[in-house]
PDB file of C-alpha atoms in Angstrom:
ATOM      1  CA  MET A   1     -89.335 207.486  61.265  1.00 41.00           C
ATOM      2  CA  GLN A   2     -88.531 205.303  64.259  1.00 47.00           C
ATOM      3  CA  ALA A   3     -91.477 203.438  65.786  1.00 47.00           C
ATOM      4  CA  THR A   4     -92.106 203.535  69.528  1.00 47.00           C
ATOM      5  CA  ALA A   5     -92.136 200.323  71.531  1.00 44.00           C
ATOM      6  CA  ALA A   6     -95.881 199.810  71.409  1.00 48.00           C
ATOM      7  CA  GLU A   7     -96.884 201.714  68.283  1.00 52.00           C
ATOM      8  CA  GLY A   8     -98.876 199.534  65.894  1.00 55.00           C
ATOM      9  CA  ASN A   9     -98.339 196.446  67.999  1.00 65.00           C
ATOM     10  CA  SER A  10    -100.896 193.770  68.735  1.00 65.00           C
ATOM     11  CA  PRO A  11    -102.122 193.776  72.371  1.00 66.00           C
ATOM     12  CA  ALA A  12    -100.065 190.680  73.153  1.00 63.00           C
ATOM     13  CA  VAL A  13     -96.878 192.273  71.826  1.00 75.00           C
ATOM     14  CA  ALA A  14     -97.612 195.708  73.286  1.00 70.00           C
ATOM     15  CA  ASN A  15     -98.119 194.296  76.773  1.00 72.00           C
ATOM     16  CA  MET A  16     -94.669 192.678  76.694  1.00 78.00           C
ATOM     17  CA  ALA A  17     -92.780 195.471  74.896  1.00 75.00           C
ATOM     18  CA  GLY A  18     -89.482 196.200  76.609  1.00 80.00           C
ATOM     19  CA  LYS A  19     -89.520 193.011  78.685  1.00 95.00           C
ATOM     20  CA  THR A  20     -86.428 190.938  78.092  1.00 97.00           C
ATOM     21  CA  PHE A  21     -86.514 187.243  77.193  1.00 98.00           C
ATOM     22  CA  ASN A  22     -85.271 184.235  79.151  1.00 98.00           C
ATOM     23  CA  LEU A  23     -82.764 183.514  76.369  1.00 98.00           C
ATOM     24  CA  ASP A  24     -80.837 186.086  74.351  1.00 98.00           C
ATOM     25  CA  TYR A  25     -82.455 186.065  70.900  1.00 98.00           C
ATOM     26  CA  ALA A  26     -80.784 188.151  68.187  1.00 99.00           C
ATOM     27  CA  PRO A  27     -82.710 189.529  65.174  1.00 98.00           C
ATOM     28  CA  HIS A  28     -81.016 190.738  62.005  1.00 98.00           C
ATOM     29  CA  GLN A  29     -81.333 193.602  59.538  1.00 98.00           C
ATOM     30  CA  GLY A  30     -84.640 193.713  57.663  1.00 98.00           C
ATOM     31  CA  MET A  31     -86.600 191.577  60.124  1.00 98.00           C
ATOM     32  CA  PHE A  32     -88.524 194.617  61.420  1.00 98.00           C
ATOM     33  CA  ARG A  33     -88.194 197.008  58.493  1.00 98.00           C
ATOM     34  CA  ALA A  34     -91.963 197.583  58.128  1.00 98.00           C
ATOM     35  CA  HIS A  35     -92.128 198.956  61.672  1.00 98.00           C
ATOM     36  CA  ALA A  36     -88.746 200.657  62.010  1.00 98.00           C
ATOM     37  CA  GLY A  37     -87.959 201.830  58.465  1.00 98.00           C
ATOM     38  CA  ASP A  38     -84.954 201.212  56.237  1.00 98.00           C
ATOM     39  CA  SER A  39     -82.273 202.466  58.627  1.00 98.00           C
ATOM     40  CA  PHE A  40     -80.508 199.574  60.319  1.00 98.00           C
ATOM     41  CA  LEU A  41     -79.822 201.808  63.320  1.00 98.00           C
ATOM     42  CA  ASP A  42     -83.539 202.501  63.717  1.00 98.00           C
ATOM     43  CA  GLN A  43     -84.227 198.796  63.350  1.00 98.00           C
ATOM     44  CA  ILE A  44     -81.761 198.046  66.162  1.00 98.00           C
ATOM     45  CA  GLN A  45     -83.528 200.574  68.375  1.00 98.00           C
ATOM     46  CA  TYR A  46     -86.869 198.926  67.599  1.00 98.00           C
ATOM     47  CA  MET A  47     -85.416 195.513  68.465  1.00 98.00           C
ATOM     48  CA  TYR A  48     -84.288 196.913  71.799  1.00 98.00           C
ATOM     49  CA  ASP A  49     -87.705 198.429  72.442  1.00 97.00           C
ATOM     50  CA  GLN A  50     -89.280 194.988  71.904  1.00 97.00           C
ATOM     51  CA  GLY A  51     -87.021 193.375  74.516  1.00 98.00           C
ATOM     52  CA  PHE A  52     -84.251 191.948  72.340  1.00 98.00           C
ATOM     53  CA  ARG A  53     -80.748 192.490  73.707  1.00 98.00           C
ATOM     54  CA  SER A  54     -78.564 191.219  70.872  1.00 98.00           C
ATOM     55  CA  ILE A  55     -78.363 191.389  67.090  1.00 98.00           C
ATOM     56  CA  GLU A  56     -76.461 189.411  64.509  1.00 98.00           C
ATOM     57  CA  ASP A  57     -75.165 190.733  61.221  1.00 98.00           C
ATOM     58  CA  ASN A  58     -73.631 188.153  58.875  1.00 98.00           C
ATOM     59  CA  GLY A  59     -72.393 190.801  56.440  1.00 97.00           C
ATOM     60  CA  PHE A  60     -70.830 193.116  59.039  1.00 98.00           C
ATOM     61  CA  LEU A  61     -67.298 192.524  57.730  1.00 98.00           C
ATOM     62  CA  GLY A  62     -68.341 193.941  54.337  1.00 97.00           C
ATOM     63  CA  ARG A  63     -69.692 197.205  55.768  1.00 98.00           C
ATOM     64  CA  SER A  64     -67.675 200.422  55.694  1.00 98.00           C
ATOM     65  CA  VAL A  65     -65.610 201.305  58.754  1.00 98.00           C
ATOM     66  CA  GLU A  66     -67.939 204.254  59.331  1.00 98.00           C
ATOM     67  CA  GLU A  67     -71.038 202.050  59.314  1.00 98.00           C
ATOM     68  CA  GLN A  68     -69.392 199.420  61.512  1.00 98.00           C
ATOM     69  CA  THR A  69     -68.508 202.130  64.022  1.00 98.00           C
ATOM     70  CA  LYS A  70     -72.042 203.580  64.096  1.00 98.00           C
ATOM     71  CA  ILE A  71     -73.538 200.138  64.711  1.00 98.00           C
ATOM     72  CA  GLY A  72     -71.000 199.428  67.444  1.00 98.00           C
ATOM     73  CA  ASN A  73     -71.635 202.766  69.141  1.00 98.00           C
ATOM     74  CA  LEU A  74     -75.404 202.222  69.182  1.00 98.00           C
ATOM     75  CA  LEU A  75     -75.062 198.710  70.571  1.00 98.00           C
ATOM     76  CA  SER A  76     -72.789 200.051  73.302  1.00 98.00           C
ATOM     77  CA  LYS A  77     -75.228 202.831  74.139  1.00 98.00           C
ATOM     78  CA  LEU A  78     -78.133 200.385  74.410  1.00 98.00           C
ATOM     79  CA  GLY A  79     -76.163 197.706  76.236  1.00 98.00           C
ATOM     80  CA  MET A  80     -76.772 195.193  73.442  1.00 98.00           C
ATOM     81  CA  ARG A  81     -74.486 192.404  72.247  1.00 98.00           C
ATOM     82  CA  MET A  82     -73.293 191.741  68.738  1.00 98.00           C
ATOM     83  CA  GLY A  83     -73.805 188.143  67.719  1.00 98.00           C
ATOM     84  CA  VAL A  84     -71.933 186.528  64.850  1.00 98.00           C
ATOM     85  CA  PHE A  85     -70.706 188.020  61.656  1.00 98.00           C
ATOM     86  CA  VAL A  86     -69.150 185.861  58.940  1.00 98.00           C
ATOM     87  CA  VAL A  87     -65.409 185.559  58.347  1.00 98.00           C
ATOM     88  CA  ASP A  88     -65.754 185.547  54.576  1.00 96.00           C
ATOM     89  CA  GLY A  89     -62.885 186.211  52.224  1.00 96.00           C
ATOM     90  CA  GLY A  90     -64.762 184.774  49.258  1.00 96.00           C
ATOM     91  CA  ASP A  91     -63.795 181.101  49.626  1.00 97.00           C
ATOM     92  CA  ASN A  92     -66.519 179.816  51.969  1.00 97.00           C
ATOM     93  CA  TRP A  93     -68.732 178.424  49.221  1.00 97.00           C
ATOM     94  CA  LYS A  94     -66.208 176.534  47.138  1.00 98.00           C
ATOM     95  CA  THR A  95     -63.476 173.924  47.512  1.00 98.00           C
ATOM     96  CA  SER A  96     -60.800 175.735  49.514  1.00 98.00           C
ATOM     97  CA  LEU A  97     -59.361 174.887  52.946  1.00 98.00           C
ATOM     98  CA  THR A  98     -59.847 171.132  52.491  1.00 98.00           C
ATOM     99  CA  THR A  99     -57.226 171.179  49.716  1.00 98.00           C
ATOM    100  CA  GLY A 100     -54.374 172.285  51.965  1.00 98.00           C
ATOM    101  CA  LYS A 101     -53.275 174.792  49.328  1.00 98.00           C
ATOM    102  CA  LYS A 102     -51.267 177.691  50.687  1.00 98.00           C
ATOM    103  CA  GLU A 103     -53.228 180.393  48.869  1.00 98.00           C
ATOM    104  CA  PHE A 104     -56.490 179.406  50.544  1.00 98.00           C
ATOM    105  CA  LYS A 105     -54.950 179.218  54.006  1.00 98.00           C
ATOM    106  CA  ASP A 106     -53.182 182.564  53.527  1.00 98.00           C
ATOM    107  CA  LYS A 107     -56.424 184.230  52.451  1.00 98.00           C
ATOM    108  CA  PHE A 108     -58.260 182.745  55.424  1.00 98.00           C
ATOM    109  CA  VAL A 109     -55.597 184.039  57.821  1.00 98.00           C
ATOM    110  CA  GLU A 110     -55.770 187.488  56.216  1.00 98.00           C
ATOM    111  CA  THR A 111     -59.562 187.516  56.565  1.00 98.00           C
ATOM    112  CA  CYS A 112     -59.272 186.494  60.223  1.00 98.00           C
ATOM    113  CA  LYS A 113     -56.961 189.460  60.843  1.00 98.00           C
ATOM    114  CA  ARG A 114     -59.441 191.843  59.183  1.00 98.00           C
ATOM    115  CA  SER A 115     -62.198 190.322  61.273  1.00 98.00           C
ATOM    116  CA  VAL A 116     -60.342 191.118  64.491  1.00 98.00           C
ATOM    117  CA  GLU A 117     -60.343 194.811  63.595  1.00 98.00           C
ATOM    118  CA  ALA A 118     -64.029 194.741  62.650  1.00 98.00           C
ATOM    119  CA  ALA A 119     -64.914 192.912  65.874  1.00 98.00           C
ATOM    120  CA  LYS A 120     -63.300 195.676  67.934  1.00 98.00           C
ATOM    121  CA  ARG A 121     -65.677 198.234  66.431  1.00 98.00           C
ATOM    122  CA  CYS A 122     -68.785 196.428  67.708  1.00 98.00           C
ATOM    123  CA  ASN A 123     -67.372 194.502  70.685  1.00 98.00           C
ATOM    124  CA  ALA A 124     -68.164 191.210  68.929  1.00 98.00           C
ATOM    125  CA  LYS A 125     -67.048 187.928  70.442  1.00 98.00           C
ATOM    126  CA  TRP A 126     -68.234 185.234  67.983  1.00 98.00           C
ATOM    127  CA  LEU A 127     -67.369 184.961  64.288  1.00 98.00           C
ATOM    128  CA  THR A 128     -68.822 182.415  61.859  1.00 98.00           C
ATOM    129  CA  VAL A 129     -66.374 180.253  59.902  1.00 98.00           C
ATOM    130  CA  VAL A 130     -67.281 177.915  57.019  1.00 98.00           C
ATOM    131  CA  PRO A 131     -64.326 175.803  55.806  1.00 98.00           C
ATOM    132  CA  GLY A 132     -65.786 175.248  52.358  1.00 98.00           C
ATOM    133  CA  PHE A 133     -66.431 172.193  50.189  1.00 98.00           C
ATOM    134  CA  TYR A 134     -64.974 168.700  49.941  1.00 98.00           C
ATOM    135  CA  GLU A 135     -61.989 168.114  47.688  1.00 98.00           C
ATOM    136  CA  ARG A 136     -63.218 164.888  46.109  1.00 95.00           C
ATOM    137  CA  ASN A 137     -59.757 163.887  44.857  1.00 97.00           C
ATOM    138  CA  ILE A 138     -58.151 163.817  48.325  1.00 97.00           C
ATOM    139  CA  PRO A 139     -58.848 161.216  51.044  1.00 98.00           C
ATOM    140  CA  TYR A 140     -61.096 162.386  53.859  1.00 98.00           C
ATOM    141  CA  GLY A 141     -58.380 162.093  56.510  1.00 98.00           C
ATOM    142  CA  ASN A 142     -56.110 164.452  54.600  1.00 98.00           C
ATOM    143  CA  GLN A 143     -58.937 166.948  54.142  1.00 98.00           C
ATOM    144  CA  PHE A 144     -59.728 166.766  57.859  1.00 98.00           C
ATOM    145  CA  ALA A 145     -56.066 167.436  58.699  1.00 98.00           C
ATOM    146  CA  ASN A 146     -55.982 170.385  56.280  1.00 98.00           C
ATOM    147  CA  VAL A 147     -59.071 171.946  57.874  1.00 98.00           C
ATOM    148  CA  VAL A 148     -57.682 171.422  61.384  1.00 98.00           C
ATOM    149  CA  ASP A 149     -54.417 173.071  60.338  1.00 98.00           C
ATOM    150  CA  ALA A 150     -56.282 176.107  58.963  1.00 98.00           C
ATOM    151  CA  MET A 151     -58.509 176.357  62.053  1.00 98.00           C
ATOM    152  CA  ARG A 152     -55.452 176.291  64.309  1.00 98.00           C
ATOM    153  CA  ALA A 153     -54.015 179.188  62.330  1.00 98.00           C
ATOM    154  CA  GLY A 154     -57.266 181.110  62.772  1.00 98.00           C
ATOM    155  CA  ALA A 155     -57.427 180.306  66.471  1.00 98.00           C
ATOM    156  CA  GLU A 156     -53.922 181.661  66.975  1.00 98.00           C
ATOM    157  CA  ILE A 157     -55.122 184.995  65.604  1.00 98.00           C
ATOM    158  CA  PHE A 158     -58.345 185.125  67.620  1.00 98.00           C
ATOM    159  CA  GLU A 159     -57.163 183.795  70.994  1.00 98.00           C
ATOM    160  CA  PRO A 160     -55.170 186.877  72.117  1.00 98.00           C
ATOM    161  CA  HIS A 161     -58.287 189.009  71.538  1.00 98.00           C
ATOM    162  CA  GLY A 162     -60.723 186.715  73.342  1.00 98.00           C
ATOM    163  CA  LEU A 163     -62.588 186.052  70.092  1.00 98.00           C
ATOM    164  CA  VAL A 164     -64.253 182.752  69.217  1.00 98.00           C
ATOM    165  CA  MET A 165     -64.667 181.462  65.687  1.00 98.00           C
ATOM    166  CA  VAL A 166     -67.713 179.238  65.557  1.00 98.00           C
ATOM    167  CA  LEU A 167     -67.687 176.597  62.819  1.00 98.00           C
ATOM    168  CA  GLU A 168     -71.068 176.296  61.173  1.00 97.00           C
ATOM    169  CA  THR A 169     -72.423 172.916  60.165  1.00 96.00           C
ATOM    170  CA  LEU A 170     -74.750 173.388  57.176  1.00 97.00           C
ATOM    171  CA  SER A 171     -77.327 171.552  55.058  1.00 97.00           C
ATOM    172  CA  ASP A 172     -77.314 173.667  51.889  1.00 96.00           C
ATOM    173  CA  THR A 173     -75.359 171.278  49.670  1.00 96.00           C
ATOM    174  CA  PRO A 174     -73.727 167.822  50.016  1.00 96.00           C
ATOM    175  CA  ASP A 175     -70.498 169.440  48.846  1.00 97.00           C
ATOM    176  CA  LEU A 176     -69.974 171.124  52.234  1.00 98.00           C
ATOM    177  CA  PHE A 177     -67.216 169.571  54.331  1.00 98.00           C
ATOM    178  CA  LEU A 178     -69.072 170.041  57.634  1.00 98.00           C
ATOM    179  CA  GLN A 179     -72.636 168.700  57.521  1.00 97.00           C
ATOM    180  CA  GLN A 180     -73.254 167.026  60.882  1.00 97.00           C
ATOM    181  CA  THR A 181     -72.506 168.138  64.414  1.00 98.00           C
ATOM    182  CA  HIS A 182     -70.206 165.245  65.269  1.00 98.00           C
ATOM    183  CA  GLU A 183     -67.906 166.233  62.386  1.00 98.00           C
ATOM    184  CA  THR A 184     -67.555 169.798  63.655  1.00 98.00           C
ATOM    185  CA  PHE A 185     -67.141 168.457  67.185  1.00 98.00           C
ATOM    186  CA  ALA A 186     -64.191 166.364  66.004  1.00 98.00           C
ATOM    187  CA  VAL A 187     -62.537 169.370  64.336  1.00 98.00           C
ATOM    188  CA  CYS A 188     -62.888 171.464  67.508  1.00 98.00           C
ATOM    189  CA  LYS A 189     -61.464 168.663  69.660  1.00 98.00           C
ATOM    190  CA  ALA A 190     -58.508 168.359  67.292  1.00 98.00           C
ATOM    191  CA  VAL A 191     -57.827 172.119  67.235  1.00 98.00           C
ATOM    192  CA  GLN A 192     -57.952 172.279  71.058  1.00 98.00           C
ATOM    193  CA  SER A 193     -58.517 176.018  71.380  1.00 98.00           C
ATOM    194  CA  PRO A 194     -61.082 178.114  73.259  1.00 98.00           C
ATOM    195  CA  SER A 195     -61.276 180.140  70.042  1.00 98.00           C
ATOM    196  CA  CYS A 196     -62.574 177.240  67.921  1.00 98.00           C
ATOM    197  CA  LYS A 197     -66.097 176.109  68.794  1.00 98.00           C
ATOM    198  CA  ILE A 198     -69.387 175.017  67.189  1.00 98.00           C
ATOM    199  CA  LEU A 199     -72.165 177.150  65.791  1.00 98.00           C
ATOM    200  CA  TYR A 200     -75.194 174.878  66.193  1.00 98.00           C
ATOM    201  CA  ASP A 201     -77.842 175.955  63.684  1.00 98.00           C
ATOM    202  CA  ILE A 202     -81.075 174.226  64.703  1.00 98.00           C
ATOM    203  CA  TYR A 203     -82.690 174.593  61.265  1.00 98.00           C
ATOM    204  CA  HIS A 204     -79.780 172.996  59.424  1.00 98.00           C
ATOM    205  CA  MET A 205     -79.337 170.222  61.966  1.00 98.00           C
ATOM    206  CA  GLN A 206     -83.021 169.314  61.905  1.00 98.00           C
ATOM    207  CA  LYS A 207     -82.581 168.749  58.160  1.00 98.00           C
ATOM    208  CA  THR A 208     -79.352 166.751  58.266  1.00 97.00           C
ATOM    209  CA  GLU A 209     -79.446 164.734  61.471  1.00 97.00           C
ATOM    210  CA  GLY A 210     -82.510 165.369  63.680  1.00 96.00           C
ATOM    211  CA  GLN A 211     -82.398 164.234  67.332  1.00 98.00           C
ATOM    212  CA  LEU A 212     -81.709 167.847  68.247  1.00 98.00           C
ATOM    213  CA  ILE A 213     -81.508 167.488  72.011  1.00 98.00           C
ATOM    214  CA  VAL A 214     -79.517 164.240  71.844  1.00 98.00           C
ATOM    215  CA  ASN A 215     -76.957 165.660  69.423  1.00 98.00           C
ATOM    216  CA  MET A 216     -76.651 168.969  71.259  1.00 98.00           C
ATOM    217  CA  ASP A 217     -75.996 167.117  74.508  1.00 98.00           C
ATOM    218  CA  ARG A 218     -73.359 164.921  72.871  1.00 98.00           C
ATOM    219  CA  CYS A 219     -71.443 167.964  71.651  1.00 98.00           C
ATOM    220  CA  TRP A 220     -72.463 170.508  74.285  1.00 98.00           C
ATOM    221  CA  ASP A 221     -69.015 171.370  75.608  1.00 98.00           C
ATOM    222  CA  GLU A 222     -67.982 172.598  72.151  1.00 98.00           C
ATOM    223  CA  ILE A 223     -71.164 174.572  71.319  1.00 98.00           C
ATOM    224  CA  ALA A 224     -70.646 178.314  71.792  1.00 98.00           C
ATOM    225  CA  TYR A 225     -73.375 179.801  69.602  1.00 98.00           C
ATOM    226  CA  ILE A 226     -76.858 178.733  68.493  1.00 98.00           C
ATOM    227  CA  GLN A 227     -79.031 179.809  65.560  1.00 98.00           C
ATOM    228  CA  ILE A 228     -82.763 179.390  65.077  1.00 98.00           C
ATOM    229  CA  GLY A 229     -85.123 178.633  62.209  1.00 98.00           C
ATOM    230  CA  ASP A 230     -88.093 176.302  61.918  1.00 98.00           C
ATOM    231  CA  ASN A 231     -88.310 173.541  59.330  1.00 98.00           C
ATOM    232  CA  PRO A 232     -89.677 173.389  56.689  1.00 98.00           C
ATOM    233  CA  GLY A 233     -89.573 176.985  55.482  1.00 97.00           C
ATOM    234  CA  ARG A 234     -86.793 178.462  57.651  1.00 98.00           C
ATOM    235  CA  ASN A 235     -89.112 180.933  59.339  1.00 98.00           C
ATOM    236  CA  GLU A 236     -89.873 181.840  62.955  1.00 98.00           C
ATOM    237  CA  PRO A 237     -90.611 179.193  65.602  1.00 98.00           C
ATOM    238  CA  THR A 238     -94.184 177.778  65.577  1.00 98.00           C
ATOM    239  CA  THR A 239     -94.290 177.671  61.759  1.00 98.00           C
ATOM    240  CA  GLY A 240     -92.828 174.182  61.308  1.00 98.00           C
ATOM    241  CA  GLU A 241     -92.166 170.851  62.953  1.00 98.00           C
ATOM    242  CA  ILE A 242     -89.661 171.772  65.678  1.00 98.00           C
ATOM    243  CA  ASN A 243     -90.896 171.958  69.283  1.00 98.00           C
ATOM    244  CA  TYR A 244     -89.057 175.173  70.037  1.00 98.00           C
ATOM    245  CA  LYS A 245     -90.617 175.794  73.447  1.00 98.00           C
ATOM    246  CA  ASN A 246     -89.279 172.475  74.690  1.00 98.00           C
ATOM    247  CA  LEU A 247     -85.936 173.006  72.968  1.00 98.00           C
ATOM    248  CA  PHE A 248     -85.503 176.486  74.458  1.00 98.00           C
ATOM    249  CA  LYS A 249     -86.373 175.106  77.888  1.00 98.00           C
ATOM    250  CA  HIS A 250     -83.676 172.449  77.508  1.00 98.00           C
ATOM    251  CA  ILE A 251     -81.069 174.995  76.372  1.00 98.00           C
ATOM    252  CA  HIS A 252     -81.954 177.318  79.258  1.00 98.00           C
ATOM    253  CA  LYS A 253     -81.773 174.444  81.759  1.00 98.00           C
ATOM    254  CA  LYS A 254     -78.247 173.654  80.553  1.00 98.00           C
ATOM    255  CA  GLY A 255     -77.260 177.200  81.524  1.00 98.00           C
ATOM    256  CA  PHE A 256     -76.614 178.621  78.052  1.00 98.00           C
ATOM    257  CA  LYS A 257     -75.751 182.339  78.302  1.00 97.00           C
ATOM    258  CA  GLY A 258     -74.742 182.960  74.708  1.00 98.00           C
ATOM    259  CA  VAL A 259     -76.589 184.531  71.800  1.00 98.00           C
ATOM    260  CA  MET A 260     -79.414 182.742  69.948  1.00 98.00           C
ATOM    261  CA  GLY A 261     -79.311 184.093  66.407  1.00 98.00           C
ATOM    262  CA  MET A 262     -82.666 184.468  64.647  1.00 98.00           C
ATOM    263  CA  GLU A 263     -81.305 183.393  61.270  1.00 98.00           C
ATOM    264  CA  HIS A 264     -84.630 182.912  59.515  1.00 98.00           C
ATOM    265  CA  GLY A 265     -87.256 184.743  57.504  1.00 98.00           C
ATOM    266  CA  ASN A 266     -90.693 186.046  58.457  1.00 98.00           C
ATOM    267  CA  SER A 267     -93.510 183.699  57.491  1.00 98.00           C
ATOM    268  CA  ARG A 268     -95.829 186.607  56.687  1.00 98.00           C
ATOM    269  CA  PRO A 269     -95.100 189.930  54.984  1.00 98.00           C
ATOM    270  CA  GLY A 270     -95.350 193.453  56.405  1.00 98.00           C
ATOM    271  CA  LYS A 271     -96.153 194.611  59.916  1.00 98.00           C
ATOM    272  CA  ASP A 272     -98.431 191.661  60.649  1.00 98.00           C
ATOM    273  CA  GLY A 273     -95.604 189.279  59.845  1.00 98.00           C
ATOM    274  CA  GLU A 274     -93.182 191.187  62.052  1.00 98.00           C
ATOM    275  CA  LEU A 275     -95.596 191.123  64.968  1.00 97.00           C
ATOM    276  CA  ARG A 276     -96.062 187.399  64.453  1.00 98.00           C
ATOM    277  CA  VAL A 277     -92.300 186.909  64.790  1.00 98.00           C
ATOM    278  CA  ILE A 278     -92.308 188.706  68.150  1.00 98.00           C
ATOM    279  CA  GLU A 279     -95.395 186.790  69.301  1.00 97.00           C
ATOM    280  CA  ALA A 280     -93.755 183.499  68.324  1.00 98.00           C
ATOM    281  CA  TYR A 281     -90.727 184.273  70.483  1.00 98.00           C
ATOM    282  CA  ARG A 282     -92.896 185.357  73.402  1.00 97.00           C
ATOM    283  CA  GLU A 283     -94.831 182.082  73.122  1.00 97.00           C
ATOM    284  CA  THR A 284     -91.835 179.772  72.824  1.00 98.00           C
ATOM    285  CA  ASP A 285     -89.772 181.679  75.395  1.00 98.00           C
ATOM    286  CA  ASN A 286     -92.563 181.200  77.964  1.00 97.00           C
ATOM    287  CA  PHE A 287     -91.146 177.888  79.184  1.00 97.00           C
ATOM    288  CA  LEU A 288     -90.640 178.595  82.902  1.00 96.00           C
ATOM    289  CA  SER A 289     -94.275 178.632  83.959  1.00 80.00           C
TER     290      SER A 289
END
């Protein structure tokens, strides 16, 4: 059964229910399951009732056409935006596009085409791309050229539809080709397309390079999407070492109008943990006073 905006909420959350945020934070499936139930559609409604105006859904491409359409229809009804979903044909987490092999590029292009059709069903604009792992037997310059070539092919597919693939720089393993923001910045500059930009994941970049504000400013004109997670733990803001209130203030001051994906876990289980997530965003989003 769907929860109402204030039902079961702490006073602090209940008093702010329905009020939108200064930045456009986007929860994901399961983040508010204890309050809203197992239905993703009910969870989206609960997110809206709490003041969120976007969602993100990494696995959207793998959902059935029927489910994609239902999600898209609800978002349209509520006036919410779809954040990223992942362009994933199965090669993201292995050595693939860096090799320059035709089969990997062809599969990537095919997945981009499928992603265009999925994006239409939910009015998505941004799509996450991960170019895979290093090919340790090929010089770096050749790998860079191979990735740029593949990204240009993807951009050619997305540009006519106004879609933007956002290349994610990650910290999960040293085998990943893109690990620091300047590397992704260089790829985007080489591709030279409005459909090839940076996904700046604050959690990952705190782990790999730090100097968050400095590095964001250096690469700002190529950053089209931002994701959130505190470190250590990859949970909601206020649980780790990152000064999110100051960071959000800086991002807002720069005029960012895109989606801020809440790609993290809840630090506490159950309803109390879900309320803490909302409280954390109310606290860190309160940077204008």
